[in-house]
Amino acid sequence: MAVSKTCGTLRDLQLALRLKMEELRQRDALIDELELELDSQDDLIRQLQVQLDRHRSTTQLQGAAGDAASTVEGPQRMKRQAISAEPTKLDPSQLSDVTLKSYSKTKESSELIQRALMDNDFMKHLEHGQILTIMDCMHPTSLTKGCVVIQEGDDGSTVYVLEEGMVEVTKQGQKLCSIGHGTVFGELAILYNCTRTATVTALTDIKLWAIDRQGFQTIMMRTGLIKHSQYTDYLRSVPSFQELPEDVLSKLADVLEETHYSDGDYIIRQGATGDTFFIISEGQVKVSQQNSPSDELQVVKTLTKGDWFGEQALKG
Ligand code: CMP
């Protein structure tokens, strides 16, 4: 009896030990998982901090620009796009003189540049065509560790995408952040026509893709001008606008904004107060009406490219 009791106790102990070890193994796995999670949260916090700092830099720029605008012309409505009508040093009449040179790239480099442009808060709203053209015109360059790529306060002439290595961003001698591969920098001075907002120094040997101010602004303006003339043509095709002078059409084209709807989306609901005038640039729109709440919706007409609706909104 005494022996079997001892065996039983030993077996119980072994079992309890195995259970404990399994419990410990599961805890270790959980700790590993939590550490990974913590690392990725730290990464996210770092990225958000970088974005926040950049936004602070540009909020100051926009604030200064806004103050200037409100003293000269009164308060202005902000455009939806991050990159708007900041005055550029490029004369539109020189646009056709600028030839954009293209530089060949590997598939990996092309993808890295495109992703970097699309991840950048100030460039992600660019049209896909603009992103492709900017990518195409970027040329390779490299610098050694310790070189100053951008000096705070200088006039900006180049936008960069970091392909390899690390750079450090400092402002008035204080470190703001370090930036790794696949990141755009040097965009603020070009987009906002201001001096460089920070100093960027190579922490390692670095490989960069670069585009100069003139090439960058040409791509932005050409698309802008093409859009403007397309919008003016749309407006001219609306019979009630045909008598309007060219400068009025042009001003209307300035405030036209492109909006996308998916198949089946409602654009205007019958009975709702209208505040927007629409011109169809692509696709079809079904107009339906209900004579009384108990009636079925009746399709009245189908509108296509160049047709317009919501004109009552313009009459107030
Ligand atoms: P730019 O002002 O043209 O030149 C310095 C660049 O440093 C700037 O564009 C941004 O790309 C980058 N930069 C400025 N402020 C920050 C910041 N707070 N965090 C990360 N990058 C920044």
PDB file of N, CA, C and O in Angstrom, residues 44 58 70 124 163 178 181 240 245 277 279 289-290:
ATOM      1  N   LEU A  44       4.577  51.839 -34.815  1.00  0.00           N
ATOM      2  CA  LEU A  44       3.433  52.665 -35.193  1.00  0.00           C
ATOM      3  C   LEU A  44       3.532  54.032 -34.515  1.00  0.00           C
ATOM      4  O   LEU A  44       3.325  55.069 -35.151  1.00  0.00           O
ATOM      5  N   THR A  58       4.003  71.738 -41.448  1.00  0.00           N
ATOM      6  CA  THR A  58       3.203  72.321 -42.526  1.00  0.00           C
ATOM      7  C   THR A  58       2.058  73.160 -42.013  1.00  0.00           C
ATOM      8  O   THR A  58       1.638  74.093 -42.665  1.00  0.00           O
ATOM      9  N   SER A  70      -5.545  86.016 -45.683  1.00  0.00           N
ATOM     10  CA  SER A  70      -6.719  86.694 -45.141  1.00  0.00           C
ATOM     11  C   SER A  70      -6.494  88.193 -45.028  1.00  0.00           C
ATOM     12  O   SER A  70      -7.439  88.945 -45.080  1.00  0.00           O
ATOM     13  N   LYS A 124       0.025  61.764 -51.406  1.00  0.00           N
ATOM     14  CA  LYS A 124      -0.828  60.611 -51.654  1.00  0.00           C
ATOM     15  C   LYS A 124      -2.083  60.972 -52.444  1.00  0.00           C
ATOM     16  O   LYS A 124      -2.723  60.095 -52.994  1.00  0.00           O
ATOM     17  N   GLU A 163      16.293  55.298 -51.147  1.00  0.00           N
ATOM     18  CA  GLU A 163      16.223  53.881 -51.569  1.00  0.00           C
ATOM     19  C   GLU A 163      17.014  52.979 -50.626  1.00  0.00           C
ATOM     20  O   GLU A 163      16.598  51.866 -50.330  1.00  0.00           O
ATOM     21  N   SER A 178      14.576  59.837 -37.406  1.00  0.00           N
ATOM     22  CA  SER A 178      15.409  59.189 -38.419  1.00  0.00           C
ATOM     23  C   SER A 178      14.466  58.610 -39.459  1.00  0.00           C
ATOM     24  O   SER A 178      13.358  58.181 -39.116  1.00  0.00           O
ATOM     25  N   HIS A 181      14.607  53.561 -45.588  1.00  0.00           N
ATOM     26  CA  HIS A 181      14.355  53.438 -47.029  1.00  0.00           C
ATOM     27  C   HIS A 181      12.850  53.458 -47.353  1.00  0.00           C
ATOM     28  O   HIS A 181      12.023  53.104 -46.511  1.00  0.00           O
ATOM     29  N   SER A 240     -27.024  76.626 -70.280  1.00  0.00           N
ATOM     30  CA  SER A 240     -27.214  77.872 -69.525  1.00  0.00           C
ATOM     31  C   SER A 240     -25.902  78.607 -69.276  1.00  0.00           C
ATOM     32  O   SER A 240     -25.908  79.761 -68.859  1.00  0.00           O
ATOM     33  N   PRO A 245     -19.052  84.787 -70.016  1.00  0.00           N
ATOM     34  CA  PRO A 245     -17.734  85.142 -70.543  1.00  0.00           C
ATOM     35  C   PRO A 245     -16.673  84.137 -70.095  1.00  0.00           C
ATOM     36  O   PRO A 245     -16.829  83.459 -69.075  1.00  0.00           O
ATOM     37  N   PHE A 277     -24.043  71.418 -57.790  1.00  0.00           N
ATOM     38  CA  PHE A 277     -24.344  71.261 -59.208  1.00  0.00           C
ATOM     39  C   PHE A 277     -23.370  70.229 -59.771  1.00  0.00           C
ATOM     40  O   PHE A 277     -22.175  70.278 -59.471  1.00  0.00           O
ATOM     41  N   ILE A 279     -21.770  67.869 -63.105  1.00  0.00           N
ATOM     42  CA  ILE A 279     -21.627  67.579 -64.532  1.00  0.00           C
ATOM     43  C   ILE A 279     -21.004  66.189 -64.612  1.00  0.00           C
ATOM     44  O   ILE A 279     -20.041  65.900 -63.873  1.00  0.00           O
ATOM     45  N   GLN A 289     -38.044  59.211 -60.010  1.00  0.00           N
ATOM     46  CA  GLN A 289     -38.963  60.087 -59.274  1.00  0.00           C
ATOM     47  C   GLN A 289     -40.104  59.245 -58.690  1.00  0.00           C
ATOM     48  O   GLN A 289     -40.504  58.244 -59.273  1.00  0.00           O
ATOM     49  N   GLN A 290     -40.577  59.686 -57.543  1.00  0.00           N
ATOM     50  CA  GLN A 290     -41.704  59.011 -56.897  1.00  0.00           C
ATOM     51  C   GLN A 290     -42.805  60.065 -56.759  1.00  0.00           C
ATOM     52  O   GLN A 290     -42.562  61.109 -56.135  1.00  0.00           O
TER      53      GLN A 290
END
